[in-house]
């Protein structure tokens, strides 16, 4: 039997309902902050990621799906979106529009990861990029939008870790300081970190190997060596966050696994997943567009790992989405068969989610199924109802049954379910 490739997943109902609901909240929240959706190709020239994410990063070094096309051009499946968004910004002259642009995206990314819980080779990110604003207020707005998204999903216990990565001019000094601090313990580092010590010592702070993490704890924090400009920038971001009562912690070891960041960087971790499994990561990348040959336009953004997010969704949100809200319409007898389809169509047009019994189950079997599947309401239509232009409805939660005019059902349903998932607002 043919099986799906390792590291990929089939998302099946009813879980796909959770994915839709999460994506609905993302569109609603990011849209309400002035965000607009951007969709870019799933594959790009390999060079795009080498130049942005960075040659010495794990992502480019060992995790990209890279292949030549039939004309021998090197292409890669996108391991992340920010590079593609920056490329699209330049290529489509988005700088001609009024800035800033707030661009959000939802889609699959690809990384050849070692198999581990919460790591997939195809995974989905939900991200937001604010391009064309270099102020601390832009970072704060971005973080506020992110925080609001998590709040609407009902998360109470997430931690935002924040750091200042300094400006690129400070980077050399910082790399040297880490190298000097860690060189005496070179032999204790993993093979990758021994290489990183030469090529890019900053990356050692990001290593997931426990022994390396212990050693990295002795490295100096970036903020100590950063210049005044970046320190003031991040301090202002912090002030905004404090005033908005958005909780965060300063984490001087946070460096992120991609090369384009400067100044503000952050990650969101969930106590359920542990600090090694990051739910969301992002930061400022003011040189990225210029490095790709565009104008000097700043940007700041984040991406949330949707697979990991769905795994730790708060129970209240999950239960509300997974509860089967539909009206189960059961025809009783021949004459009602076509009528139920028409009825269902009319109700559906008024926004009532309906499911028709089409397999010929008896009423008894249908009621049993309704119970098992968690339907809220069963609507029964037989000869008597047809001649009286009524329908008999049973509310399975309240446990009562009554007849009502056909046209009344949508109003009655709305009263029963004042807010219906997934278009729910912030009351989950
Ligand atoms: P990243 O930290 O590489 O950042 O990825 C963001 C999130 O994607 C991670 O926190 C994680 O939740 C999820 N993720 C990454 N790899 C996997 C995987 N193999 N399986 C499941 N989930 C995964 C970026 O990609 C940047 N582009 C974020 C950004 C946007 N920075 C500025 N703007």
Tab-separated table of C-alpha atoms and ligand atoms in Angstrom:
chain	number	residue	atom	x	y	z
A	1	UNK	CA	0.000	0.000	0.000
A	2	UNK	CA	1.226	3.480	-0.811
A	3	UNK	CA	1.717	5.594	2.294
A	4	UNK	CA	2.123	9.315	2.761
A	5	UNK	CA	5.707	10.592	2.943
A	6	UNK	CA	7.309	10.664	6.389
A	7	UNK	CA	6.688	13.876	8.254
A	8	UNK	CA	3.465	14.693	6.401
A	9	UNK	CA	-0.051	14.343	7.742
A	10	UNK	CA	-3.586	13.794	6.547
A	11	UNK	CA	-5.857	16.270	8.271
A	12	UNK	CA	-9.233	14.631	8.625
A	13	UNK	CA	-12.673	15.693	9.777
A	14	UNK	CA	-13.671	16.569	12.390
A	15	UNK	CA	-10.164	18.000	13.125
A	16	UNK	CA	-10.305	20.023	9.916
A	17	UNK	CA	-13.083	21.972	11.622
A	18	UNK	CA	-10.552	23.082	14.234
A	19	UNK	CA	-8.170	24.203	11.496
A	20	UNK	CA	-10.927	26.158	9.759
A	21	UNK	CA	-12.001	27.769	13.011
A	22	UNK	CA	-8.421	28.782	13.896
A	23	UNK	CA	-7.905	30.204	10.411
A	24	UNK	CA	-11.221	32.052	10.676
A	25	UNK	CA	-10.066	33.707	13.902
A	26	UNK	CA	-6.733	34.625	12.247
A	27	UNK	CA	-8.466	36.272	9.277
A	28	UNK	CA	-10.827	38.103	11.570
A	29	UNK	CA	-8.190	39.361	14.008
A	30	UNK	CA	-5.475	40.246	11.494
A	31	UNK	CA	-8.099	41.737	9.174
A	32	UNK	CA	-9.362	43.926	12.004
A	33	UNK	CA	-5.832	45.317	12.447
A	34	UNK	CA	-5.797	46.395	8.794
A	35	UNK	CA	-4.211	43.181	7.519
A	36	UNK	CA	-4.693	41.854	4.000
A	37	UNK	CA	-3.929	38.378	2.775
A	38	UNK	CA	-0.933	37.612	0.561
A	39	UNK	CA	-0.378	34.321	-1.284
A	40	UNK	CA	2.987	33.567	-2.842
A	41	UNK	CA	4.306	30.453	-4.629
A	42	UNK	CA	5.042	27.297	-2.684
A	43	UNK	CA	8.401	27.059	-4.453
A	44	UNK	CA	10.893	29.828	-5.132
A	45	UNK	CA	14.434	30.101	-6.526
A	46	UNK	CA	16.753	28.465	-3.982
A	47	UNK	CA	18.899	31.589	-3.905
A	48	UNK	CA	16.060	33.549	-2.277
A	49	UNK	CA	16.292	31.472	0.908
A	50	UNK	CA	20.087	31.249	0.856
A	51	UNK	CA	20.290	35.050	0.792
A	52	UNK	CA	17.636	35.739	3.414
A	53	UNK	CA	17.251	32.863	5.853
A	54	UNK	CA	21.030	32.449	5.619
A	55	UNK	CA	23.622	30.041	4.330
A	56	UNK	CA	24.807	28.875	7.736
A	57	UNK	CA	21.364	28.228	9.210
A	58	UNK	CA	20.023	24.720	9.763
A	59	UNK	CA	17.038	25.519	7.571
A	60	UNK	CA	19.145	26.240	4.489
A	61	UNK	CA	21.971	23.868	5.343
A	62	UNK	CA	20.071	20.689	5.883
A	63	UNK	CA	16.329	21.161	5.827
A	64	UNK	CA	15.405	22.493	2.411
A	65	UNK	CA	13.674	20.495	-0.262
A	66	UNK	CA	15.834	21.628	-3.165
A	67	UNK	CA	15.580	20.284	-6.709
A	68	UNK	CA	16.481	21.301	-10.243
A	69	UNK	CA	13.578	21.905	-12.615
A	70	UNK	CA	13.666	20.560	-16.177
A	71	UNK	CA	15.794	23.483	-17.305
A	72	UNK	CA	18.296	22.925	-14.505
A	73	UNK	CA	17.253	25.932	-12.369
A	74	UNK	CA	17.555	25.292	-8.640
A	75	UNK	CA	14.212	25.621	-6.869
A	76	UNK	CA	13.263	25.026	-3.237
A	77	UNK	CA	9.971	24.384	-1.506
A	78	UNK	CA	9.509	27.357	0.796
A	79	UNK	CA	10.716	26.633	4.337
A	80	UNK	CA	9.115	29.903	5.513
A	81	UNK	CA	7.205	32.859	4.089
A	82	UNK	CA	9.010	36.062	5.025
A	83	UNK	CA	11.549	35.746	2.210
A	84	UNK	CA	8.771	35.178	-0.342
A	85	UNK	CA	6.771	38.128	0.993
A	86	UNK	CA	9.855	40.376	0.706
A	87	UNK	CA	10.515	39.151	-2.830
A	88	UNK	CA	6.874	39.743	-3.781
A	89	UNK	CA	6.966	43.219	-2.214
A	90	UNK	CA	9.884	44.179	-4.460
A	91	UNK	CA	8.742	42.372	-7.593
A	92	UNK	CA	5.190	43.772	-7.500
A	93	UNK	CA	6.272	47.329	-6.587
A	94	UNK	CA	4.237	47.241	-3.394
A	95	UNK	CA	6.303	50.220	-2.298
A	96	UNK	CA	4.128	52.322	-4.631
A	97	UNK	CA	1.212	51.783	-2.252
A	98	UNK	CA	0.641	53.713	0.917
A	99	UNK	CA	2.802	52.242	3.679
A	100	UNK	CA	2.817	50.365	5.917
A	101	UNK	CA	1.372	47.178	4.478
A	102	UNK	CA	0.080	44.587	6.883
A	103	UNK	CA	0.199	41.254	5.097
A	104	UNK	CA	-0.990	37.994	6.569
A	105	UNK	CA	-0.766	34.459	5.208
A	106	UNK	CA	-1.847	30.930	5.971
A	107	UNK	CA	-0.215	28.062	4.149
A	108	UNK	CA	2.106	25.074	3.964
A	109	UNK	CA	5.874	25.269	4.500
A	110	UNK	CA	8.407	22.482	4.009
A	111	UNK	CA	11.461	21.521	6.027
A	112	UNK	CA	13.301	18.235	5.991
A	113	UNK	CA	13.305	17.896	9.783
A	114	UNK	CA	14.438	15.015	11.899
A	115	UNK	CA	11.335	13.144	13.019
A	116	UNK	CA	10.225	14.355	16.385
A	117	UNK	CA	6.956	15.210	18.060
A	118	UNK	CA	5.633	18.534	16.806
A	119	UNK	CA	8.070	18.648	13.878
A	120	UNK	CA	6.689	17.934	10.455
A	121	UNK	CA	8.185	18.050	7.001
A	122	UNK	CA	5.091	19.763	5.689
A	123	UNK	CA	3.544	22.086	8.228
A	124	UNK	CA	1.319	25.100	8.112
A	125	UNK	CA	2.127	28.614	9.279
A	126	UNK	CA	-0.173	31.506	10.053
A	127	UNK	CA	1.845	34.698	9.797
A	128	UNK	CA	1.651	38.448	9.743
A	129	UNK	CA	4.211	40.906	8.365
A	130	UNK	CA	4.135	44.688	8.801
A	131	UNK	CA	6.269	46.237	6.089
A	132	UNK	CA	7.142	49.922	5.843
A	133	UNK	CA	7.212	50.982	9.510
A	134	UNK	CA	10.388	51.058	11.597
A	135	UNK	CA	8.866	52.366	14.832
A	136	UNK	CA	8.660	50.490	18.133
A	137	UNK	CA	4.920	51.107	17.831
A	138	UNK	CA	4.866	48.817	14.767
A	139	UNK	CA	6.470	46.011	16.805
A	140	UNK	CA	3.973	46.646	19.584
A	141	UNK	CA	1.023	46.561	17.189
A	142	UNK	CA	2.283	43.313	15.691
A	143	UNK	CA	2.641	41.760	19.139
A	144	UNK	CA	-0.788	43.089	20.139
A	145	UNK	CA	-2.370	41.444	17.061
A	146	UNK	CA	-0.591	38.188	17.882
A	147	UNK	CA	-1.635	38.362	21.519
A	148	UNK	CA	-5.235	39.110	20.558
A	149	UNK	CA	-5.276	36.084	18.253
A	150	UNK	CA	-4.178	33.799	21.099
A	151	UNK	CA	-6.649	35.392	23.519
A	152	UNK	CA	-9.551	34.807	21.114
A	153	UNK	CA	-8.615	31.135	21.003
A	154	UNK	CA	-8.851	31.077	24.783
A	155	UNK	CA	-5.149	30.742	25.647
A	156	UNK	CA	-4.334	31.996	29.114
A	157	UNK	CA	-0.943	30.492	29.805
A	158	UNK	CA	1.312	31.284	26.843
A	159	UNK	CA	4.641	32.997	27.394
A	160	UNK	CA	6.061	35.635	25.066
A	161	UNK	CA	9.881	35.622	25.204
A	162	UNK	CA	11.469	38.819	23.958
A	163	UNK	CA	15.044	39.817	23.179
A	164	UNK	CA	17.115	42.477	21.482
A	165	UNK	CA	19.340	41.053	18.778
A	166	UNK	CA	21.038	44.395	18.219
A	167	UNK	CA	21.832	46.002	14.885
A	168	UNK	CA	23.983	44.205	12.282
A	169	UNK	CA	26.846	46.595	13.157
A	170	UNK	CA	26.832	45.154	16.697
A	171	UNK	CA	26.730	41.588	15.474
A	172	UNK	CA	30.468	41.103	14.841
A	173	UNK	CA	31.296	42.276	18.353
A	174	UNK	CA	28.713	39.941	19.776
A	175	UNK	CA	29.818	36.943	17.715
A	176	UNK	CA	33.367	37.525	18.961
A	177	UNK	CA	32.204	37.755	22.574
A	178	UNK	CA	30.331	34.444	22.310
A	179	UNK	CA	33.276	32.797	20.568
A	180	UNK	CA	35.652	33.985	23.272
A	181	UNK	CA	33.315	32.841	26.057
A	182	UNK	CA	32.635	29.387	24.610
A	183	UNK	CA	35.930	28.490	22.913
A	184	UNK	CA	37.437	26.996	26.115
A	185	UNK	CA	34.564	24.472	26.173
A	186	UNK	CA	34.702	23.664	22.478
A	187	UNK	CA	35.192	19.931	23.013
A	188	UNK	CA	31.975	19.665	25.036
A	189	UNK	CA	29.843	21.149	22.255
A	190	UNK	CA	27.982	18.996	19.735
A	191	UNK	CA	29.545	18.571	16.291
A	192	UNK	CA	27.202	21.169	14.786
A	193	UNK	CA	28.074	23.712	17.461
A	194	UNK	CA	31.801	23.125	16.972
A	195	UNK	CA	31.247	24.168	13.351
A	196	UNK	CA	29.007	27.047	14.492
A	197	UNK	CA	31.778	28.306	16.771
A	198	UNK	CA	33.766	29.115	13.611
A	199	UNK	CA	30.974	30.087	11.233
A	200	UNK	CA	28.247	31.696	13.302
A	201	UNK	CA	28.619	31.433	17.101
A	202	UNK	CA	25.251	33.121	17.619
A	203	UNK	CA	23.571	29.923	16.420
A	204	UNK	CA	24.993	28.007	19.425
A	205	UNK	CA	22.547	29.867	21.673
A	206	UNK	CA	19.757	28.333	19.623
A	207	UNK	CA	21.015	24.726	19.755
A	208	UNK	CA	18.482	22.248	21.099
A	209	UNK	CA	21.096	19.780	22.404
A	210	UNK	CA	20.822	19.936	26.221
A	211	UNK	CA	24.608	19.916	26.811
A	212	UNK	CA	25.017	22.863	24.441
A	213	UNK	CA	22.202	24.731	26.162
A	214	UNK	CA	24.009	24.413	29.494
A	215	UNK	CA	27.234	25.734	27.982
A	216	UNK	CA	25.420	28.498	26.076
A	217	UNK	CA	24.000	29.746	29.366
A	218	UNK	CA	27.496	31.117	30.105
A	219	UNK	CA	27.570	33.282	26.965
A	220	UNK	CA	27.022	37.013	27.389
A	221	UNK	CA	23.569	38.440	26.573
A	222	UNK	CA	23.208	40.456	23.391
A	223	UNK	CA	21.711	43.443	25.116
A	224	UNK	CA	24.989	44.043	26.987
A	225	UNK	CA	26.839	44.538	23.689
A	226	UNK	CA	24.100	46.108	21.588
A	227	UNK	CA	24.282	49.744	20.527
A	228	UNK	CA	22.086	52.469	22.001
A	229	UNK	CA	19.701	52.657	19.029
A	230	UNK	CA	18.537	49.052	19.252
A	231	UNK	CA	18.384	49.147	23.050
A	232	UNK	CA	16.181	52.210	22.977
A	233	UNK	CA	14.006	50.652	20.284
A	234	UNK	CA	13.357	47.476	22.241
A	235	UNK	CA	12.902	49.391	25.494
A	236	UNK	CA	10.100	51.376	23.832
A	237	UNK	CA	8.489	48.181	22.567
A	238	UNK	CA	8.544	46.948	26.157
A	239	UNK	CA	6.941	50.136	27.421
A	240	UNK	CA	4.093	49.754	24.908
A	241	UNK	CA	3.580	46.127	25.914
A	242	UNK	CA	3.522	47.022	29.606
A	243	UNK	CA	0.987	49.777	29.016
A	244	UNK	CA	-1.240	47.340	27.118
A	245	UNK	CA	-0.787	44.756	29.899
A	246	UNK	CA	0.576	42.209	27.435
A	247	UNK	CA	2.738	39.888	29.517
A	248	UNK	CA	6.224	38.941	28.288
A	249	UNK	CA	9.584	37.895	29.676
A	250	UNK	CA	13.030	39.088	28.631
A	251	UNK	CA	15.103	36.133	27.450
A	252	UNK	CA	18.707	37.081	26.752
A	253	UNK	CA	19.450	33.743	25.079
A	254	UNK	CA	16.799	34.079	22.398
A	255	UNK	CA	18.463	34.361	18.979
A	256	UNK	CA	16.064	32.680	16.462
A	257	UNK	CA	17.136	30.290	13.716
A	258	UNK	CA	17.076	32.679	10.751
A	259	UNK	CA	19.664	35.289	9.749
A	260	UNK	CA	17.544	38.272	8.746
A	261	UNK	CA	16.593	39.502	12.208
A	262	UNK	CA	17.808	42.567	14.054
A	263	UNK	CA	16.588	44.429	17.148
A	264	UNK	CA	13.308	42.934	18.381
A	265	UNK	CA	12.996	39.148	18.325
A	266	UNK	CA	10.432	37.033	20.128
A	267	UNK	CA	8.998	33.563	20.509
A	268	UNK	CA	5.844	32.215	22.090
A	269	UNK	CA	6.042	29.023	24.101
A	270	UNK	CA	3.350	26.962	25.736
A	271	UNK	CA	3.922	25.290	29.104
A	272	UNK	CA	2.123	22.257	27.652
A	273	UNK	CA	4.648	21.868	24.845
A	274	UNK	CA	7.719	22.866	26.869
A	275	UNK	CA	10.171	25.603	25.962
A	276	UNK	CA	11.836	23.575	23.209
A	277	UNK	CA	8.676	23.463	21.142
A	278	UNK	CA	8.000	26.966	19.988
A	279	UNK	CA	4.494	27.925	18.945
A	280	UNK	CA	5.340	31.173	17.233
A	281	UNK	CA	8.467	33.096	16.295
A	282	UNK	CA	9.216	36.442	14.786
A	283	UNK	CA	11.046	39.714	14.864
A	284	UNK	CA	12.260	42.760	13.001
A	285	UNK	CA	14.087	42.522	9.657
A	286	UNK	CA	14.865	46.061	8.505
A	287	UNK	CA	17.620	45.056	6.039
A	288	UNK	CA	15.917	42.111	4.348
A	289	UNK	CA	14.273	43.946	1.452
A	290	UNK	CA	17.408	45.985	0.759
A	291	UNK	CA	19.540	42.822	0.904
A	292	UNK	CA	17.335	41.409	-1.859
A	293	UNK	CA	18.013	44.436	-4.048
A	294	UNK	CA	14.959	46.468	-3.033
A	295	UNK	CA	14.811	49.833	-1.289
A	296	UNK	CA	15.681	50.257	2.393
A	297	UNK	CA	12.256	49.350	3.746
A	298	UNK	CA	11.863	47.979	7.265
A	299	UNK	CA	9.679	45.073	8.334
A	300	UNK	CA	8.576	43.131	11.360
A	301	UNK	CA	6.569	39.917	11.500
A	302	UNK	CA	5.848	36.551	13.027
A	303	UNK	CA	4.678	33.087	12.049
A	304	UNK	CA	2.680	30.683	14.185
A	305	UNK	CA	3.040	26.920	13.694
A	306	UNK	CA	-0.557	25.921	13.058
A	307	UNK	CA	0.010	22.177	13.574
A	308	UNK	CA	1.419	22.793	17.046
A	309	UNK	CA	-1.243	25.377	17.801
A	310	UNK	CA	-4.103	23.007	17.005
A	311	UNK	CA	-2.467	20.388	19.227
A	312	UNK	CA	-2.686	22.599	22.316
A	313	UNK	CA	-5.938	24.470	21.679
A	314	UNK	CA	-7.822	25.234	24.889
A	315	UNK	CA	-10.563	22.686	25.590
A	316	UNK	CA	-13.334	25.287	25.595
A	317	UNK	CA	-12.519	26.407	22.081
A	318	UNK	CA	-12.188	22.837	20.867
A	319	UNK	CA	-15.435	21.701	22.448
A	320	UNK	CA	-17.345	24.649	21.015
A	321	UNK	CA	-16.039	23.958	17.518
A	322	UNK	CA	-16.395	20.204	17.617
A	323	UNK	CA	-19.904	20.213	19.051
A	324	UNK	CA	-22.057	19.246	16.099
A	325	UNK	CA	-24.352	22.210	15.697
A	326	UNK	CA	-26.429	20.983	12.774
A	327	UNK	CA	-30.126	20.273	12.472
A	328	UNK	CA	-30.590	16.658	11.442
A	329	UNK	CA	-33.536	16.498	9.045
A	330	UNK	CA	-35.286	13.134	8.904
A	331	UNK	CA	-37.947	12.298	6.292
A	332	UNK	CA	-40.726	10.010	7.505
A	333	UNK	CA	-42.164	8.178	4.498
A	334	UNK	CA	-41.904	8.449	0.702
A	335	UNK	CA	-43.618	11.778	0.180
A	336	UNK	CA	-41.257	13.617	2.526
A	337	UNK	CA	-38.087	12.520	0.706
A	338	UNK	CA	-37.759	15.263	-1.877
A	339	UNK	CA	-39.383	17.757	0.437
A	340	UNK	CA	-36.639	17.424	3.054
A	341	UNK	CA	-34.003	18.317	0.477
A	342	UNK	CA	-35.934	21.446	-0.499
A	343	UNK	CA	-36.523	22.312	3.114
A	344	UNK	CA	-32.866	21.827	3.943
A	345	UNK	CA	-31.876	24.070	1.045
A	346	UNK	CA	-34.242	26.815	2.199
A	347	UNK	CA	-33.047	26.650	5.797
A	348	UNK	CA	-29.411	26.527	4.712
A	349	UNK	CA	-30.002	29.719	2.721
A	350	UNK	CA	-31.000	31.323	5.998
A	351	UNK	CA	-27.801	30.172	7.638
A	352	UNK	CA	-29.034	27.077	9.464
A	353	UNK	CA	-26.493	24.243	9.224
A	354	UNK	CA	-28.456	21.165	8.134
A	355	UNK	CA	-27.737	17.556	7.459
A	356	UNK	CA	-30.362	15.393	5.759
A	357	UNK	CA	-30.863	11.716	6.540
A	358	UNK	CA	-30.286	10.220	3.076
A	359	UNK	CA	-29.577	6.577	3.837
A	360	UNK	CA	-33.156	5.541	4.653
A	361	UNK	CA	-32.673	5.006	8.412
A	362	UNK	CA	-35.804	4.386	10.437
A	363	UNK	CA	-36.831	7.129	12.870
A	364	UNK	CA	-35.579	5.035	15.771
A	365	UNK	CA	-32.192	4.491	14.140
A	366	UNK	CA	-32.004	8.155	13.169
A	367	UNK	CA	-32.664	9.309	16.736
A	368	UNK	CA	-29.986	6.952	17.995
A	369	UNK	CA	-27.513	8.360	15.491
A	370	UNK	CA	-28.447	11.936	16.395
A	371	UNK	CA	-27.626	11.171	19.995
A	372	UNK	CA	-24.369	9.429	19.185
A	373	UNK	CA	-23.169	12.130	16.789
A	374	UNK	CA	-24.120	15.002	19.065
A	375	UNK	CA	-26.704	16.773	16.879
A	376	UNK	CA	-28.506	19.532	18.718
A	377	UNK	CA	-31.841	19.225	16.923
A	378	UNK	CA	-33.731	16.601	14.942
A	379	UNK	CA	-36.367	17.921	12.514
A	380	UNK	CA	-38.909	15.331	11.418
A	381	UNK	CA	-41.139	15.646	8.386
A	382	UNK	CA	-43.959	13.152	7.658
A	383	UNK	CA	-47.306	13.214	5.857
A	384	UNK	CA	-49.098	15.056	8.694
A	385	UNK	CA	-46.449	17.758	8.802
A	386	UNK	CA	-46.502	18.148	5.012
A	387	UNK	CA	-50.235	18.795	4.906
A	388	UNK	CA	-50.070	21.195	7.871
A	389	UNK	CA	-46.894	22.905	6.500
A	390	UNK	CA	-45.189	22.278	9.834
A	391	UNK	CA	-42.172	20.369	11.060
A	392	UNK	CA	-41.747	18.445	14.293
A	393	UNK	CA	-38.534	19.457	16.059
A	394	UNK	CA	-36.864	17.697	18.931
A	395	UNK	CA	-34.302	19.632	20.954
A	396	UNK	CA	-31.924	16.914	22.122
A	397	UNK	CA	-30.339	19.120	24.752
A	398	UNK	CA	-33.549	20.384	26.361
A	399	UNK	CA	-35.248	17.043	25.696
A	400	UNK	CA	-38.536	18.517	24.403
A	401	UNK	CA	-40.409	18.164	21.160
A	402	UNK	CA	-42.941	20.382	19.384
A	403	UNK	CA	-44.378	21.220	15.985
A	404	UNK	CA	-43.761	24.588	14.364
A	405	UNK	CA	-44.450	26.261	11.005
A	406	UNK	CA	-41.727	25.370	8.461
A	407	UNK	CA	-40.702	28.984	8.029
A	408	UNK	CA	-40.194	29.489	11.773
A	409	UNK	CA	-37.341	27.038	12.160
A	410	UNK	CA	-34.477	29.410	11.231
A	411	UNK	CA	-35.603	32.009	13.781
A	412	UNK	CA	-36.052	29.359	16.443
A	413	UNK	CA	-32.602	27.932	15.628
A	414	UNK	CA	-30.934	31.299	15.939
A	415	UNK	CA	-32.482	31.805	19.363
A	416	UNK	CA	-31.191	28.383	20.368
A	417	UNK	CA	-27.613	29.035	19.216
A	418	UNK	CA	-27.008	32.786	19.514
A	419	UNK	CA	-23.397	32.453	18.361
A	420	UNK	CA	-22.597	29.624	16.038
A	421	UNK	CA	-19.042	28.358	15.489
A	422	UNK	CA	-16.752	28.908	13.734
A	423	UNK	CA	-17.674	32.562	13.154
A	424	UNK	CA	-17.653	33.074	16.905
A	425	UNK	CA	-16.334	36.330	18.341
A	426	UNK	CA	-14.124	36.714	21.387
A	427	UNK	CA	-16.305	34.864	23.821
A	428	UNK	CA	-14.829	31.370	23.674
B	1	LIG	P1	10.346	29.967	12.503
B	1	LIG	O1	10.664	30.171	13.939
B	1	LIG	O2	11.331	29.227	11.686
B	1	LIG	O3	10.122	31.425	11.909
B	1	LIG	O4	8.936	29.267	12.371
B	1	LIG	C1	7.788	29.810	12.980
B	1	LIG	C2	6.970	28.715	13.611
B	1	LIG	O5	6.647	27.712	12.659
B	1	LIG	C3	7.685	27.971	14.718
B	1	LIG	O6	7.616	28.663	15.931
B	1	LIG	C4	6.908	26.661	14.771
B	1	LIG	O7	5.734	26.790	15.549
B	1	LIG	C5	6.500	26.458	13.330
B	1	LIG	N1	7.376	25.439	12.727
B	1	LIG	C6	8.616	25.604	12.241
B	1	LIG	N2	9.097	24.436	11.788
B	1	LIG	C7	8.143	23.507	12.002
B	1	LIG	C8	8.025	22.107	11.739
B	1	LIG	N3	8.999	21.422	11.151
B	1	LIG	N4	6.890	21.475	12.100
B	1	LIG	C9	5.879	22.161	12.681
B	1	LIG	N5	5.928	23.473	12.949
B	1	LIG	C10	7.037	24.145	12.605
B	1	LIG	C11	9.792	31.679	10.619
B	1	LIG	O8	9.468	30.846	9.817
B	1	LIG	C12	9.781	33.154	10.278
B	1	LIG	N6	9.441	33.306	8.862
B	1	LIG	C13	8.801	33.896	11.166
B	1	LIG	C14	8.743	35.356	10.838
B	1	LIG	C15	7.799	35.977	10.128
B	1	LIG	N7	9.655	36.244	11.160
B	1	LIG	C16	9.304	37.424	10.681
B	1	LIG	N8	8.166	37.264	10.043
